[in-house]
Short mmCIF file of C-alpha atoms in Angstrom, two decimals:
data_model
loop_
_atom_site.label_atom_id
_atom_site.label_comp_id
_atom_site.label_asym_id
_atom_site.label_seq_id
_atom_site.Cartn_x
_atom_site.Cartn_y
_atom_site.Cartn_z
CA MET A 152 -65.12 68.74 -94.98
CA ILE A 153 -65.48 72.32 -93.89
CA ALA A 154 -62.03 72.11 -92.07
CA ARG A 155 -60.32 70.57 -95.12
CA ARG A 156 -61.72 73.44 -97.38
CA ILE A 157 -60.49 76.03 -94.82
CA ALA A 158 -56.99 74.38 -94.85
CA PHE A 159 -56.95 74.27 -98.55
CA SER A 160 -58.02 77.86 -98.85
CA LEU A 161 -55.02 78.92 -96.55
CA VAL A 162 -52.73 76.97 -98.73
CA VAL A 163 -54.04 78.64 -101.76
CA ILE A 164 -53.84 82.06 -100.28
CA GLY A 165 -50.28 81.55 -99.15
CA LEU A 166 -49.31 80.50 -102.64
CA VAL A 167 -50.94 83.64 -104.21
CA ILE A 168 -49.42 86.06 -101.71
CA GLY A 169 -45.94 84.28 -102.35
CA GLY A 170 -46.44 84.46 -106.16
CA LEU A 171 -47.56 88.05 -106.09
CA SER A 172 -44.89 89.51 -103.68
CA PRO A 173 -43.00 92.16 -105.49
CA ALA A 174 -39.64 91.22 -107.02
CA GLY A 175 -36.92 91.39 -104.55
CA GLY A 176 -39.21 91.28 -101.57
CA GLN A 177 -37.37 88.24 -100.16
CA ASP A 178 -33.97 88.22 -101.74
CA ALA A 179 -31.44 85.37 -101.76
CA ALA A 180 -30.11 86.45 -98.33
CA SER A 181 -33.45 86.15 -96.84
CA LYS A 182 -34.00 82.76 -98.12
CA GLU A 183 -30.63 81.80 -96.79
CA ALA A 184 -31.23 83.03 -93.42
CA SER A 185 -34.60 81.17 -93.25
CA SER A 186 -32.92 77.86 -93.94
CA ASN A 187 -29.60 78.29 -92.08
CA GLU A 188 -30.25 80.84 -89.20
CA GLN A 189 -32.78 78.94 -87.20
CA VAL A 190 -30.48 76.95 -85.43
CA ARG A 191 -28.43 79.90 -84.23
CA PRO A 192 -29.02 81.37 -80.86
CA TYR A 193 -30.40 84.90 -80.92
CA ALA A 194 -27.63 87.56 -80.84
CA GLY A 195 -25.18 84.65 -80.76
CA THR A 196 -25.76 84.15 -76.98
CA PRO A 197 -23.67 81.61 -75.24
CA VAL A 198 -25.37 78.42 -74.20
CA GLU A 199 -24.71 79.25 -70.45
CA MET A 200 -26.32 82.65 -70.89
CA ARG A 201 -29.55 81.58 -72.81
CA PRO A 202 -32.66 82.17 -71.08
CA TYR A 203 -34.03 79.08 -69.18
CA ASP A 204 -31.55 76.96 -70.98
CA ARG A 205 -30.55 75.19 -67.90
CA PHE A 206 -34.05 74.12 -67.01
CA HIS A 207 -36.00 73.03 -70.33
CA ASP A 208 -36.11 73.12 -73.88
CA HIS A 209 -37.47 76.31 -75.45
CA TYR A 210 -41.16 76.02 -76.72
CA LYS A 211 -40.56 78.84 -79.18
CA SER A 212 -37.59 80.80 -80.40
CA PHE A 213 -37.79 84.38 -81.56
CA PHE A 214 -35.53 86.62 -83.81
CA ILE A 215 -34.31 83.69 -85.93
CA TYR A 216 -35.81 84.67 -89.38
CA GLU A 217 -35.24 87.77 -91.26
CA GLN A 218 -38.38 90.05 -91.70
CA PRO A 219 -38.93 90.70 -95.28
CA PHE A 220 -40.61 93.82 -96.79
CA LEU A 221 -43.42 92.71 -99.04
CA GLY A 222 -44.75 96.22 -99.84
CA SER A 223 -44.44 98.00 -103.06
CA GLY A 224 -42.03 100.91 -104.12
CA ARG A 225 -39.42 99.05 -106.28
CA GLU A 226 -41.04 100.17 -109.48
CA LYS A 227 -40.39 103.83 -108.84
CA ALA A 228 -38.18 105.65 -111.28
CA PRO A 229 -35.59 108.12 -109.95
CA PRO A 230 -36.36 111.77 -110.23
CA ALA A 231 -34.99 113.59 -113.10
CA ASN A 232 -32.71 116.81 -113.02
CA LEU A 233 -31.14 115.89 -109.67
CA GLU A 234 -28.17 118.16 -108.53
CA SER A 235 -27.00 115.65 -105.81
CA VAL A 236 -27.63 112.76 -103.93
CA ARG A 237 -28.79 113.47 -100.44
CA ILE A 238 -28.13 111.52 -97.38
CA GLY A 239 -29.63 112.49 -93.96
CA VAL A 240 -27.79 112.45 -90.88
CA LEU A 241 -29.65 112.53 -87.62
CA ALA A 242 -27.42 113.26 -84.28
CA PRO A 243 -27.27 115.16 -81.14
CA LEU A 244 -25.21 118.11 -81.97
CA ALA A 245 -26.06 120.85 -79.72
CA GLU A 246 -27.94 121.41 -76.37
CA SER A 247 -27.39 117.71 -75.35
CA HIS A 248 -25.05 115.86 -73.11
CA GLU A 249 -24.46 113.51 -75.94
CA ALA A 250 -23.40 116.28 -78.39
CA TYR A 251 -19.67 115.15 -78.20
CA LEU A 252 -20.87 111.77 -79.57
CA GLY A 253 -23.12 113.27 -82.30
CA GLU A 254 -20.01 115.65 -83.68
CA ARG A 255 -17.93 112.56 -83.74
CA MET A 256 -20.70 110.61 -85.66
CA LEU A 257 -21.06 113.41 -88.13
CA GLY A 258 -17.43 113.57 -88.53
CA GLY A 259 -17.03 109.96 -89.36
CA ALA A 260 -20.04 110.25 -91.91
CA ALA A 261 -18.55 113.43 -93.50
CA ILE A 262 -15.19 111.75 -94.24
CA ALA A 263 -16.92 108.87 -96.02
CA ILE A 264 -19.06 111.05 -98.07
CA GLU A 265 -15.89 113.22 -99.13
CA GLU A 266 -13.96 109.98 -100.22
CA ALA A 267 -16.96 108.82 -102.22
CA ASN A 268 -17.20 112.39 -104.07
CA GLN A 269 -13.51 112.29 -104.85
CA GLN A 270 -14.13 108.95 -106.57
CA GLY A 271 -16.78 110.49 -109.01
CA GLY A 272 -19.93 110.57 -106.41
CA TYR A 273 -22.85 108.76 -107.80
CA GLY A 274 -22.47 108.61 -111.61
CA GLY A 275 -20.98 112.05 -111.51
CA LEU A 276 -23.54 113.49 -109.03
CA PRO A 277 -22.17 114.59 -105.77
CA TYR A 278 -23.38 113.06 -102.49
CA GLU A 279 -24.58 115.58 -100.09
CA LEU A 280 -25.21 115.38 -96.40
CA VAL A 281 -28.40 116.83 -94.98
CA VAL A 282 -27.85 117.26 -91.07
CA ARG A 283 -30.61 117.46 -88.40
CA ASN A 284 -29.80 118.08 -84.61
CA ASP A 285 -31.53 115.18 -82.68
CA VAL A 286 -32.48 117.00 -79.48
CA GLY A 287 -35.69 118.13 -77.66
CA PRO A 288 -38.80 116.90 -75.95
CA TRP A 289 -40.35 113.64 -76.39
CA GLY A 290 -41.14 112.97 -80.06
CA ALA A 291 -38.95 115.60 -81.56
CA SER A 292 -36.88 113.07 -83.52
CA SER A 293 -39.87 112.04 -85.37
CA ASN A 294 -40.40 115.74 -86.61
CA LYS A 295 -36.64 115.74 -87.69
CA LEU A 296 -37.10 112.60 -89.65
CA VAL A 297 -40.10 114.21 -91.50
CA GLU A 298 -37.78 117.11 -92.42
CA LEU A 299 -35.37 114.74 -93.77
CA ASN A 300 -37.99 112.96 -95.77
CA ASP A 301 -39.14 116.40 -97.26
CA GLU A 302 -35.50 117.00 -98.14
CA SER A 303 -35.82 114.17 -100.48
CA VAL A 304 -32.99 112.18 -98.75
CA TRP A 305 -32.44 108.54 -99.83
CA ALA A 306 -31.22 107.11 -96.46
CA VAL A 307 -30.59 108.28 -92.97
CA LEU A 308 -27.54 107.74 -90.65
CA GLY A 309 -28.64 108.14 -86.93
CA SER A 310 -28.93 108.26 -84.00
CA ILE A 311 -27.24 108.04 -80.67
CA ASP A 312 -29.99 107.97 -78.04
CA GLY A 313 -32.09 104.76 -78.03
CA GLN A 314 -35.35 106.43 -77.16
CA SER A 315 -34.99 109.13 -79.86
CA THR A 316 -34.04 106.51 -82.39
CA HIS A 317 -36.95 104.32 -81.67
CA ILE A 318 -39.29 107.23 -82.27
CA ALA A 319 -37.45 108.17 -85.40
CA LEU A 320 -37.69 104.49 -86.52
CA ARG A 321 -41.49 104.58 -86.45
CA ALA A 322 -41.58 107.73 -88.53
CA ALA A 323 -39.14 105.98 -90.98
CA LEU A 324 -41.39 103.12 -91.36
CA LYS A 325 -44.43 105.36 -92.27
CA ALA A 326 -42.18 107.45 -94.77
CA GLU A 327 -40.34 104.28 -96.15
CA LEU A 328 -36.96 105.62 -95.45
CA PRO A 329 -33.91 103.42 -94.80
CA ILE A 330 -31.99 104.06 -91.56
CA VAL A 331 -28.52 102.87 -90.52
CA THR A 332 -27.68 103.31 -87.06
CA SER A 333 -24.13 103.43 -85.93
CA GLY A 334 -24.11 104.85 -82.45
CA SER A 335 -27.03 103.65 -80.57
CA THR A 336 -26.36 100.56 -78.17
CA ASP A 337 -30.15 100.19 -77.27
CA PRO A 338 -30.55 96.22 -77.75
CA THR A 339 -34.21 96.70 -78.44
CA LEU A 340 -34.15 98.72 -81.68
CA THR A 341 -33.89 95.85 -84.10
CA GLU A 342 -36.17 93.83 -81.92
CA THR A 343 -39.10 96.09 -83.43
CA ARG A 344 -38.71 93.89 -86.45
CA ILE A 345 -39.19 96.95 -88.59
CA PRO A 346 -37.49 96.14 -91.92
CA TRP A 347 -36.17 99.63 -92.51
CA LEU A 348 -33.37 99.65 -90.00
CA VAL A 349 -29.82 98.10 -89.91
CA ARG A 350 -27.29 98.42 -87.00
CA VAL A 351 -23.59 98.44 -87.73
CA ASN A 352 -22.35 98.56 -84.13
CA ALA A 353 -22.42 96.09 -81.17
CA ASP A 354 -25.19 96.69 -78.70
CA ASP A 355 -25.34 96.61 -74.90
CA ARG A 356 -26.48 93.00 -75.00
CA GLN A 357 -23.09 91.94 -76.67
CA MET A 358 -21.02 93.88 -74.28
CA SER A 359 -22.81 93.14 -71.29
CA TYR A 360 -22.48 89.45 -72.05
CA ALA A 361 -18.89 89.80 -72.67
CA LEU A 362 -18.42 91.88 -69.48
CA ALA A 363 -20.38 89.38 -67.37
CA TRP A 364 -18.44 86.59 -68.51
CA TYR A 365 -15.25 88.30 -67.66
CA VAL A 366 -16.53 89.33 -64.03
CA TYR A 367 -17.80 85.86 -63.04
CA LYS A 368 -15.85 83.36 -65.06
CA ILE A 369 -12.51 85.03 -65.34
CA MET A 370 -12.33 87.25 -62.25
CA GLY A 371 -14.41 85.04 -60.05
CA HIS A 372 -16.65 87.57 -58.49
CA GLN A 373 -19.94 86.54 -57.03
CA ARG A 374 -21.67 89.57 -55.51
CA VAL A 375 -21.79 92.55 -57.88
CA ALA A 376 -23.50 95.94 -57.04
CA VAL A 377 -24.57 98.28 -59.84
CA LEU A 378 -24.54 102.07 -59.66
CA ARG A 379 -26.15 103.63 -62.90
CA VAL A 380 -27.41 106.69 -64.41
CA ASN A 381 -31.16 106.91 -64.09
CA ASN A 382 -32.23 107.31 -67.82
CA ARG A 383 -33.06 104.89 -70.61
CA TYR A 384 -29.42 104.45 -71.52
CA GLY A 385 -28.46 103.15 -68.01
CA ARG A 386 -31.76 101.14 -67.50
CA VAL A 387 -31.60 99.29 -70.83
CA GLY A 388 -27.82 98.50 -70.54
CA VAL A 389 -27.84 97.32 -67.06
CA VAL A 390 -30.73 95.00 -67.79
CA GLU A 391 -28.60 92.92 -70.05
CA PHE A 392 -25.84 92.69 -67.42
CA GLN A 393 -28.39 91.84 -64.95
CA ASP A 394 -29.92 88.85 -67.20
CA GLY A 395 -26.47 87.53 -67.88
CA SER A 396 -25.40 87.82 -64.21
CA ARG A 397 -28.57 85.69 -63.25
CA ARG A 398 -28.10 83.18 -65.82
CA LEU A 399 -24.64 82.54 -64.75
CA GLY A 400 -25.79 81.98 -61.20
CA HIS A 401 -24.96 85.37 -59.72
CA PRO A 402 -27.97 87.62 -59.32
CA LEU A 403 -27.02 91.11 -58.71
CA LEU A 404 -26.56 92.25 -55.18
CA PHE A 405 -28.62 95.40 -55.83
CA GLU A 406 -28.81 98.51 -58.07
CA LEU A 407 -28.51 101.97 -57.15
CA ARG A 408 -29.08 105.01 -59.41
CA TYR A 409 -28.28 108.76 -59.55
CA GLU A 410 -29.73 111.46 -61.93
CA LYS A 411 -27.80 112.85 -64.81
CA GLY A 412 -25.79 115.81 -63.69
CA ASP A 413 -25.29 114.75 -60.10
CA THR A 414 -22.01 115.50 -58.48
CA ASP A 415 -22.33 113.97 -55.04
CA PHE A 416 -22.44 110.19 -54.93
CA ARG A 417 -21.45 109.58 -51.27
CA ARG A 418 -24.92 108.40 -50.36
CA GLN A 419 -24.86 105.54 -52.91
CA LEU A 420 -21.26 104.86 -52.16
CA ASP A 421 -21.91 104.56 -48.47
CA ARG A 422 -24.33 101.84 -49.15
CA ILE A 423 -22.03 100.07 -51.45
CA GLU A 424 -19.29 100.17 -48.71
CA LYS A 425 -21.43 98.74 -46.03
CA SER A 426 -22.54 95.94 -48.23
CA SER A 427 -21.07 92.36 -49.02
CA ALA A 428 -20.28 93.51 -52.63
CA ASP A 429 -17.07 92.14 -54.02
CA ALA A 430 -17.17 94.22 -57.34
CA LEU A 431 -19.04 97.28 -58.53
CA LEU A 432 -20.52 97.88 -62.10
CA LEU A 433 -20.83 101.40 -63.30
CA TRP A 434 -23.28 102.30 -66.11
CA THR A 435 -22.42 106.03 -66.63
CA ASP A 436 -21.12 108.82 -68.83
CA PRO A 437 -17.54 109.96 -68.43
CA GLU A 438 -18.04 113.16 -66.34
CA GLU A 439 -20.01 111.27 -63.46
CA GLY A 440 -17.91 108.26 -63.98
CA ALA A 441 -14.74 110.13 -63.00
CA LEU A 442 -16.21 111.82 -59.94
CA ILE A 443 -17.84 108.44 -58.76
CA LEU A 444 -14.29 106.84 -59.00
CA LYS A 445 -12.61 109.71 -57.08
CA GLN A 446 -15.33 109.95 -54.48
CA MET A 447 -15.05 106.21 -54.05
CA ARG A 448 -11.28 106.00 -53.70
CA GLU A 449 -11.43 109.21 -51.16
CA MET A 450 -13.81 106.99 -48.98
CA GLY A 451 -11.50 104.16 -48.91
CA ILE A 452 -13.45 101.77 -51.15
CA GLU A 453 -11.08 99.64 -53.04
CA LEU A 454 -13.76 97.24 -54.90
CA PRO A 455 -12.76 96.41 -58.49
CA VAL A 456 -14.84 98.46 -60.88
CA TYR A 457 -16.36 97.43 -64.32
CA ALA A 458 -18.03 99.82 -66.63
CA ASN A 459 -19.74 100.54 -69.92
CA ASP A 460 -18.27 101.71 -73.17
CA ARG A 461 -18.77 105.30 -72.63
CA ILE A 462 -16.04 105.29 -69.88
CA VAL A 463 -13.40 104.60 -72.69
CA GLU A 464 -12.68 108.30 -73.19
CA PRO A 465 -9.72 110.54 -72.59
CA SER A 466 -11.66 113.09 -70.57
CA PHE A 467 -12.52 110.15 -68.13
CA ILE A 468 -8.73 109.22 -67.86
CA ALA A 469 -7.81 112.82 -67.32
CA ASN A 470 -10.49 113.67 -64.55
CA ALA A 471 -10.43 110.31 -62.85
CA GLY A 472 -6.64 109.95 -62.62
CA GLU A 473 -5.17 107.21 -60.29
CA ALA A 474 -8.74 106.50 -59.00
CA ALA A 475 -9.47 104.54 -62.23
CA VAL A 476 -6.49 102.43 -62.38
CA GLY A 477 -7.38 98.79 -63.18
CA LEU A 478 -10.94 99.52 -64.36
CA VAL A 479 -12.21 97.08 -67.05
CA ALA A 480 -14.91 98.31 -69.52
CA ALA A 481 -16.81 96.85 -72.55
CA TYR A 482 -16.10 98.17 -75.95
CA PRO A 483 -17.57 97.68 -79.20
CA TYR A 484 -14.53 96.92 -81.47
CA ASP A 485 -10.76 96.67 -81.60
CA PRO A 486 -9.28 100.08 -82.38
CA GLY A 487 -5.69 98.55 -82.33
CA ARG A 488 -5.73 97.18 -85.67
CA LYS A 489 -3.37 98.74 -88.18
CA ASP A 490 -4.91 97.61 -91.67
CA ALA A 491 -4.40 100.29 -94.36
CA ASP A 492 -8.12 101.49 -94.56
CA ARG A 493 -8.39 101.87 -90.95
CA VAL A 494 -4.87 103.70 -90.63
CA SER A 495 -6.13 106.02 -93.41
CA PHE A 496 -9.34 106.83 -91.71
CA PHE A 497 -7.66 107.50 -88.28
CA ASN A 498 -5.12 109.87 -89.96
CA LYS A 499 -7.74 111.91 -91.95
CA TYR A 500 -10.03 112.06 -88.89
CA ALA A 501 -7.07 113.11 -86.55
CA ALA A 502 -5.89 115.71 -88.99
CA ARG A 503 -9.33 117.11 -89.45
CA PHE A 504 -10.63 117.30 -85.87
CA GLY A 505 -7.52 117.24 -83.67
CA GLU A 506 -8.39 113.90 -81.94
CA LYS A 507 -8.33 110.19 -82.34
CA PRO A 508 -11.73 108.76 -83.75
CA ASP A 509 -13.56 106.91 -80.94
CA TRP A 510 -15.98 103.99 -81.83
CA VAL A 511 -18.81 106.20 -82.59
CA ALA A 512 -16.75 107.87 -85.63
CA ALA A 513 -15.30 104.76 -86.74
CA HIS A 514 -18.83 103.06 -86.86
CA ALA A 515 -20.43 106.12 -88.49
CA TYR A 516 -17.77 105.95 -91.20
CA ASP A 517 -18.62 102.27 -91.75
CA GLY A 518 -22.34 103.15 -91.64
CA MET A 519 -22.13 105.67 -94.16
CA ARG A 520 -19.97 103.53 -96.38
CA LEU A 521 -22.80 100.64 -96.25
CA ILE A 522 -25.27 103.26 -97.48
CA LEU A 523 -23.17 104.48 -100.25
CA GLU A 524 -22.64 100.94 -101.38
CA SER A 525 -25.97 99.95 -101.38
CA ILE A 526 -27.14 103.06 -103.27
CA GLU A 527 -24.33 102.19 -105.85
CA ARG A 528 -25.96 98.72 -106.08
CA SER A 529 -29.55 99.46 -105.93
CA GLY A 530 -30.05 102.87 -107.70
CA LEU A 531 -32.00 105.67 -106.59
CA ASN A 532 -34.97 103.97 -105.26
CA ARG A 533 -35.54 103.83 -101.33
CA THR A 534 -37.13 100.49 -101.31
CA ARG A 535 -34.35 98.91 -103.48
CA ILE A 536 -31.82 100.57 -101.19
CA ARG A 537 -33.53 99.05 -98.33
CA ASP A 538 -33.52 95.57 -100.11
CA VAL A 539 -29.61 95.89 -100.50
CA LEU A 540 -28.98 97.21 -97.00
CA THR A 541 -30.85 94.40 -95.51
CA SER A 542 -29.32 91.68 -97.82
CA TYR A 543 -25.92 92.05 -96.00
CA HIS A 544 -24.77 89.16 -93.56
CA ARG A 545 -21.37 90.46 -93.32
CA PHE A 546 -19.67 93.70 -94.22
CA ASP A 547 -16.00 94.29 -94.07
CA GLY A 548 -15.45 97.74 -92.24
CA ILE A 549 -12.62 99.54 -90.86
CA THR A 550 -14.14 98.37 -87.33
CA GLY A 551 -13.77 94.99 -88.32
CA GLU A 552 -16.03 92.40 -89.78
CA ILE A 553 -19.66 93.52 -89.17
CA ILE A 554 -21.82 90.37 -88.83
CA LEU A 555 -25.55 91.08 -88.92
CA ASP A 556 -28.02 88.51 -87.43
CA PRO A 557 -31.60 88.04 -88.85
CA THR A 558 -32.83 91.35 -87.11
CA ARG A 559 -30.06 93.18 -88.99
CA ASN A 560 -28.17 93.72 -85.75
CA ASP A 561 -24.41 93.57 -85.67
CA ILE A 562 -23.03 90.77 -83.48
CA GLY A 563 -19.43 90.75 -84.35
CA PRO A 564 -16.71 90.34 -81.75
CA VAL A 565 -16.34 92.99 -78.98
CA MET A 566 -13.58 93.95 -76.89
CA LEU A 567 -12.62 94.67 -73.29
CA ALA A 568 -10.74 97.83 -72.40
CA ARG A 569 -8.44 97.64 -69.21
CA LEU A 570 -6.98 101.03 -67.90
CA LYS A 571 -3.32 100.59 -67.27
CA ASP A 572 -0.53 103.12 -67.10
CA GLY A 573 -3.00 105.94 -67.87
CA THR A 574 -4.25 104.47 -71.24
CA PHE A 575 -6.67 101.85 -72.15
CA GLU A 576 -5.29 98.56 -73.38
CA PHE A 577 -7.88 96.30 -75.46
CA ILE A 578 -8.21 92.48 -74.92
CA PRO A 579 -10.45 90.15 -76.76
CA SER A 580 -13.79 89.33 -75.55
CA PRO A 581 -13.69 86.13 -73.23
CA LEU A 582 -17.06 84.76 -74.52
CA PRO A 583 -16.78 81.24 -75.67
CA ASP A 584 -16.98 80.54 -79.65
CA ARG A 585 -20.78 81.09 -80.31
#
């Protein structure tokens, strides 16, 4: 009898909570995901690369439902006498080895803002960027996020570094401030299930799976060694390739590391040369990557080399020269499409900044467009902006179709970039249809 009463009470509590949840707390998109997304593997992982799939059925699957926000805030009216609609940008812009990426992110966002203002802004009010430099000791990004909150921004685009973005995300949760990230490839960001974040670029899981499939299934390698930068970017990215390799039946031979800023890699390369490795995976930044390739070839090591997306950079080609011929890297999208919107953005960016936009600039443009469209649809209310941002399952950007899974992470198709005749040519991901 007591058990029956407890069960009945739980049902009643569930009905009351459901009935009293704020309007829009779980929108139509969330309900659709709850019914349709549960049969789809997390991150669109191919069957051959799903954890333990060859051994037994899963007891429980995670990340198959969207996390709703059931808090308040939708009733707040917009402030009066606004002179502009402020949007924050959090990016490494100075005193950081990632500043070149942060500058491109800011450039892509600025072009999106300028276009929106040319079309009348928000009901006649201009959009305004409020920019903060994301650099400093542990936890500094949370202070920058608080500054943006104090500047009354309606949403934030940022950042690049996964560790920094993780910290900013926690501050955004407390401030109830929507974040769109367009430059961080850390796969664990959306796994926090904090319902204030949307990512519009492919992460290291997507790119590592495509690269692993190509390395083992297409090229037939069996013993891959890894040389990576010894920081979070290198560690988190390589973990995904490592997992994919093991699930395809080819555990990594070994993993070596170097410190950011190193210039001599002969000790690590000597061990690779003496091993039975039949291919090398680099997870590095362009400067060190070029040095590694040159020293590797000088030592007579002719192993095929595969790499992460940051290698796909003009400076890497210029510095590595002939040493990098044949290298294949993962890349988040296809930059070779010629549709009108993309060509227009490429031309504007190149005219303004004197270089072609990379994937960071292009995704920043898409991320800012998503923010602007959400504000237009929701009005000036942070919670309602969040509701619209997280209601998208697909978004047509200049980077292609952005497909958002239940964690609000882009799982659209990625590419591989092969260095040939001094330039990268882009080929579709070899992953089977997911």
